[in-house]
Short mmCIF file of C-alpha atoms in Angstrom, two decimals:
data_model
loop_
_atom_site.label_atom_id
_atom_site.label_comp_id
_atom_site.label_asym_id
_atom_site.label_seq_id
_atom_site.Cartn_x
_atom_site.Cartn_y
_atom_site.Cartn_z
CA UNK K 1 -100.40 157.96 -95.38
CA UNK K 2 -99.62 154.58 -96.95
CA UNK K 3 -97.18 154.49 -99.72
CA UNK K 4 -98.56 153.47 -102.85
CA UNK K 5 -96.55 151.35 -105.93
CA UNK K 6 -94.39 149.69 -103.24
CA UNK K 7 -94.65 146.14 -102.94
CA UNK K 8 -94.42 144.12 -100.02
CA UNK K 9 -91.98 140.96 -100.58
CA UNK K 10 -93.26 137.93 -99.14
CA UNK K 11 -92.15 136.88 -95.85
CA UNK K 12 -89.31 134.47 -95.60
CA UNK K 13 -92.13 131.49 -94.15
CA UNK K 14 -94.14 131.93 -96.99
CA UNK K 15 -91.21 131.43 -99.73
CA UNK K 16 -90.62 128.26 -97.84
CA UNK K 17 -94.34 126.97 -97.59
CA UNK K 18 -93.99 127.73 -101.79
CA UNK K 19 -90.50 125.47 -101.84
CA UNK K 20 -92.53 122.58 -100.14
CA UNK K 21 -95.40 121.93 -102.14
CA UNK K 22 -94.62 120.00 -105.55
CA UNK K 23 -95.87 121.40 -108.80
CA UNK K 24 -98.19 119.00 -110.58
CA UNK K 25 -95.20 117.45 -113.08
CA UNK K 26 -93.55 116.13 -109.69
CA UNK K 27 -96.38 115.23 -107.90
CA UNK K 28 -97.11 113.14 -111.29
CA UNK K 29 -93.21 111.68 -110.84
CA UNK K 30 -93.97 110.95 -107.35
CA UNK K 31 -97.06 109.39 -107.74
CA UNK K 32 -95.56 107.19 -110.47
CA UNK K 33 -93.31 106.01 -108.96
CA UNK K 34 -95.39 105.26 -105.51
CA UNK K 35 -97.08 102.84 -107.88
CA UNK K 36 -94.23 101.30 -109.43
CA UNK K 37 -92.91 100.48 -105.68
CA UNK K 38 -96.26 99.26 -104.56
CA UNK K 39 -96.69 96.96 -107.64
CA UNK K 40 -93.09 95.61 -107.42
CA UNK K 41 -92.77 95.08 -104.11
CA UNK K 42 -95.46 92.33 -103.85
CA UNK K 43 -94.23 90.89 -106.80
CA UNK K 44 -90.62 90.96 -105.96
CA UNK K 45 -91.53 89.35 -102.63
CA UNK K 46 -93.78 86.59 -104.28
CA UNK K 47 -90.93 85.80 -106.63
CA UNK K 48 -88.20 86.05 -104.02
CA UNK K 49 -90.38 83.13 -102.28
CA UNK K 50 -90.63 81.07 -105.01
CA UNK K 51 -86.99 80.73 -106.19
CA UNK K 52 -85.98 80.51 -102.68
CA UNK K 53 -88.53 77.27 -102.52
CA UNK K 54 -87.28 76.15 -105.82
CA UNK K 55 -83.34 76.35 -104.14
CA UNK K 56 -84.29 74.32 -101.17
CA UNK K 57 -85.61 72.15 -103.28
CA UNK K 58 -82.87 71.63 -105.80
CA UNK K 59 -80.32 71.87 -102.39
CA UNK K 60 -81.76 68.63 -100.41
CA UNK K 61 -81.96 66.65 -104.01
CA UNK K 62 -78.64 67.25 -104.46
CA UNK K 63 -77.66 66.53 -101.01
CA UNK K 64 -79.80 63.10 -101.32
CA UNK K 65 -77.50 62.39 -103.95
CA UNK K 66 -74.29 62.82 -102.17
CA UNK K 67 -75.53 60.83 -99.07
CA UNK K 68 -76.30 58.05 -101.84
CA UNK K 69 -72.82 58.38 -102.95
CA UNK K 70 -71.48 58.08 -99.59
CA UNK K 71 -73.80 55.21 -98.84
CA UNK K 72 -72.18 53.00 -101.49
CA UNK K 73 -68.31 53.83 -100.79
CA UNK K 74 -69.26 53.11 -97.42
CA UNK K 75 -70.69 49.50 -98.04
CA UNK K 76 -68.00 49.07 -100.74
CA UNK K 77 -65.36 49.60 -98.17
CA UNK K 78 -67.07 47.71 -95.37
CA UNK K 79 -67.16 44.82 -97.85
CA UNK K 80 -64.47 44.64 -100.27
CA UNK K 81 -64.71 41.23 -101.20
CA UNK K 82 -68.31 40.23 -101.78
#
């Protein structure tokens, strides 16, 4: 004879299969922010790039510049009394 007005609790697996699924307000979070990374990442890499080319560029100018200043103490010293 079953017993009646008893429940029957949930086994332990399914309270954990509950605990892993995300209500709708996190998968909303998540998804947000799975958009903000795969928006900024492309961007941040482009950017990262650029200044990186800008650097090298600003880098050998300036070392042009030093090798022109070495240049001239070099002939001044090789020729002190022209």
């Amino acid at each position: 004879m079953p017993l009646r007005g008893l429940r029957r609790r949930p086994l332990p697996c399914k309270r954990i299969l509950a605990q892993l699924f995300l209500t709708p307000q996190q998968q909303s979070s998540l998804s947000n922010l799975l958009i903000g990374l795969a928006y900024s990442l492309p961007v941040g890499g482009f950017l990262g790039v650029l200044l990186y080319d800008r650097y090298c560029q600003y880098r050998a100018a300036v070392l042009r510049e030093q090798i022109q200043r070495l240049e001239r103490a070099w002939q001044q010293s090789i020729y002190p009394y022209n």
